[in-house]
Amino acid sequence: MKTLDFALETKAVGDEGTFEGYASTFGNVDQGGDVVEPGAFIEGLVKAKADGRAIPMLWQHKQDEPIGVWDDISEDTKGLWVKGSLLIDADPLAKRAHGLLKAKALGGLSIGYRIPAGGIAEDEKRRGVYRLKKLDLREVSLVTMPMNVQARVTSVKSILEAGALPTVREFEEFLREAGGFSKSLATAIASKASPLLRGEPEAAAGDDSTAFLQALLGR
């Protein structure tokens, strides 16, 4: 699962824990070189509703820390609009998030998504820019500093584009922060990839390290 981050654009936060804003906006190229196109969410949202699958409201992309419910999620001409309610009476973390929201101490909203077949295409006019045409929305998180995740993505992509490889630790942190993997799973994947990352002869003989990592990055 990939993530995409946006500065928090919320209307007034209610004392009862309600708030609304945009979890994604159309047309702007993010630091990872992706741009969401209008209509990208519609099919996935319709299917989720038909399947009875609710889109979770998470804290910092942590799947074991839901902090509220999204009462409404829909597309408009600007982007993906969300309206939610923090469970401030049932969850101390949600109450803390509410206070941080009111104090404007939270930096943004971030979506977790998967790209179905045919959902992404390279822009014909802008090299290195990818158009996200269809997305399967999996969750929407409140995050403290949303640009940190994309900075990690950009950093790892830049290393690969320069013909080098990230360190095992850099790759593990990337998997956790940008990929949404748990610490144990990120450690396991990074450990498995460590011979490639270190450029060991036996790994290089049978595998293309850069191609392997590019595949994990979804490129």
Steps between C-alpha positions, in 0.01 A plus 500: 500500500625849413433831667440850372504809721340842499510804723203504732216710361230475760200707591429578866554206732192437712515452876334162452791379285368561150704652220510506122749581228690365199701179524620535140496769233512463125755628253800578720820296464623369835864466603499140382400602147137382518189697409145386583249544220130587542289186520780292653302410811146458369506135394680389816263689729195354325641149533590550866145612573353206308723261693411662831866590561557810711808713437689517834612821667848420632763676704829538306416203270505257793249226430466415868411859594162604353393826660163576343265443211455671166137605475532603135763460228437630151661658196432855387671719243787578737584158639405239759282662765462330838288564805577309816441459870775434751396257776608736775281338769621148430868538415763712681707517179202636309449761772865601471471518120194722544694740719788506252260569214342791685844640577604450135790284617422224249650557158283308259290217370650203320331230295604137480411340168567225250523546125285254300602378155502787253477758775831675434666641189813703435426854388582538131611862534670500839786256549497330839140598574242224546126554466290312756180429308338241725562441871365250749475706820585288806522756782529869583733601783561804711875564491725742681743596223374362168795607289736274696359194326533642152847628585593140579353381171681772308825424676491130416390568141785749458754246623373243249489749213864584570588135443569431867314308769368609841643350815311218672390744772385763248299236316344367821398852606356562155289183523365603841434869432401503133386144443290462812669174601523399866844513665536122502398461134718791385796348685435161340475645147810717546690202636399291200613779267825570688726300263366710211531824692858422594588397146629158602642305202272198535192726501619711208566188294139394493294812564472859385502687833370827363219330307404309815473817706325690222238223494444541875462875447232436239705644213 
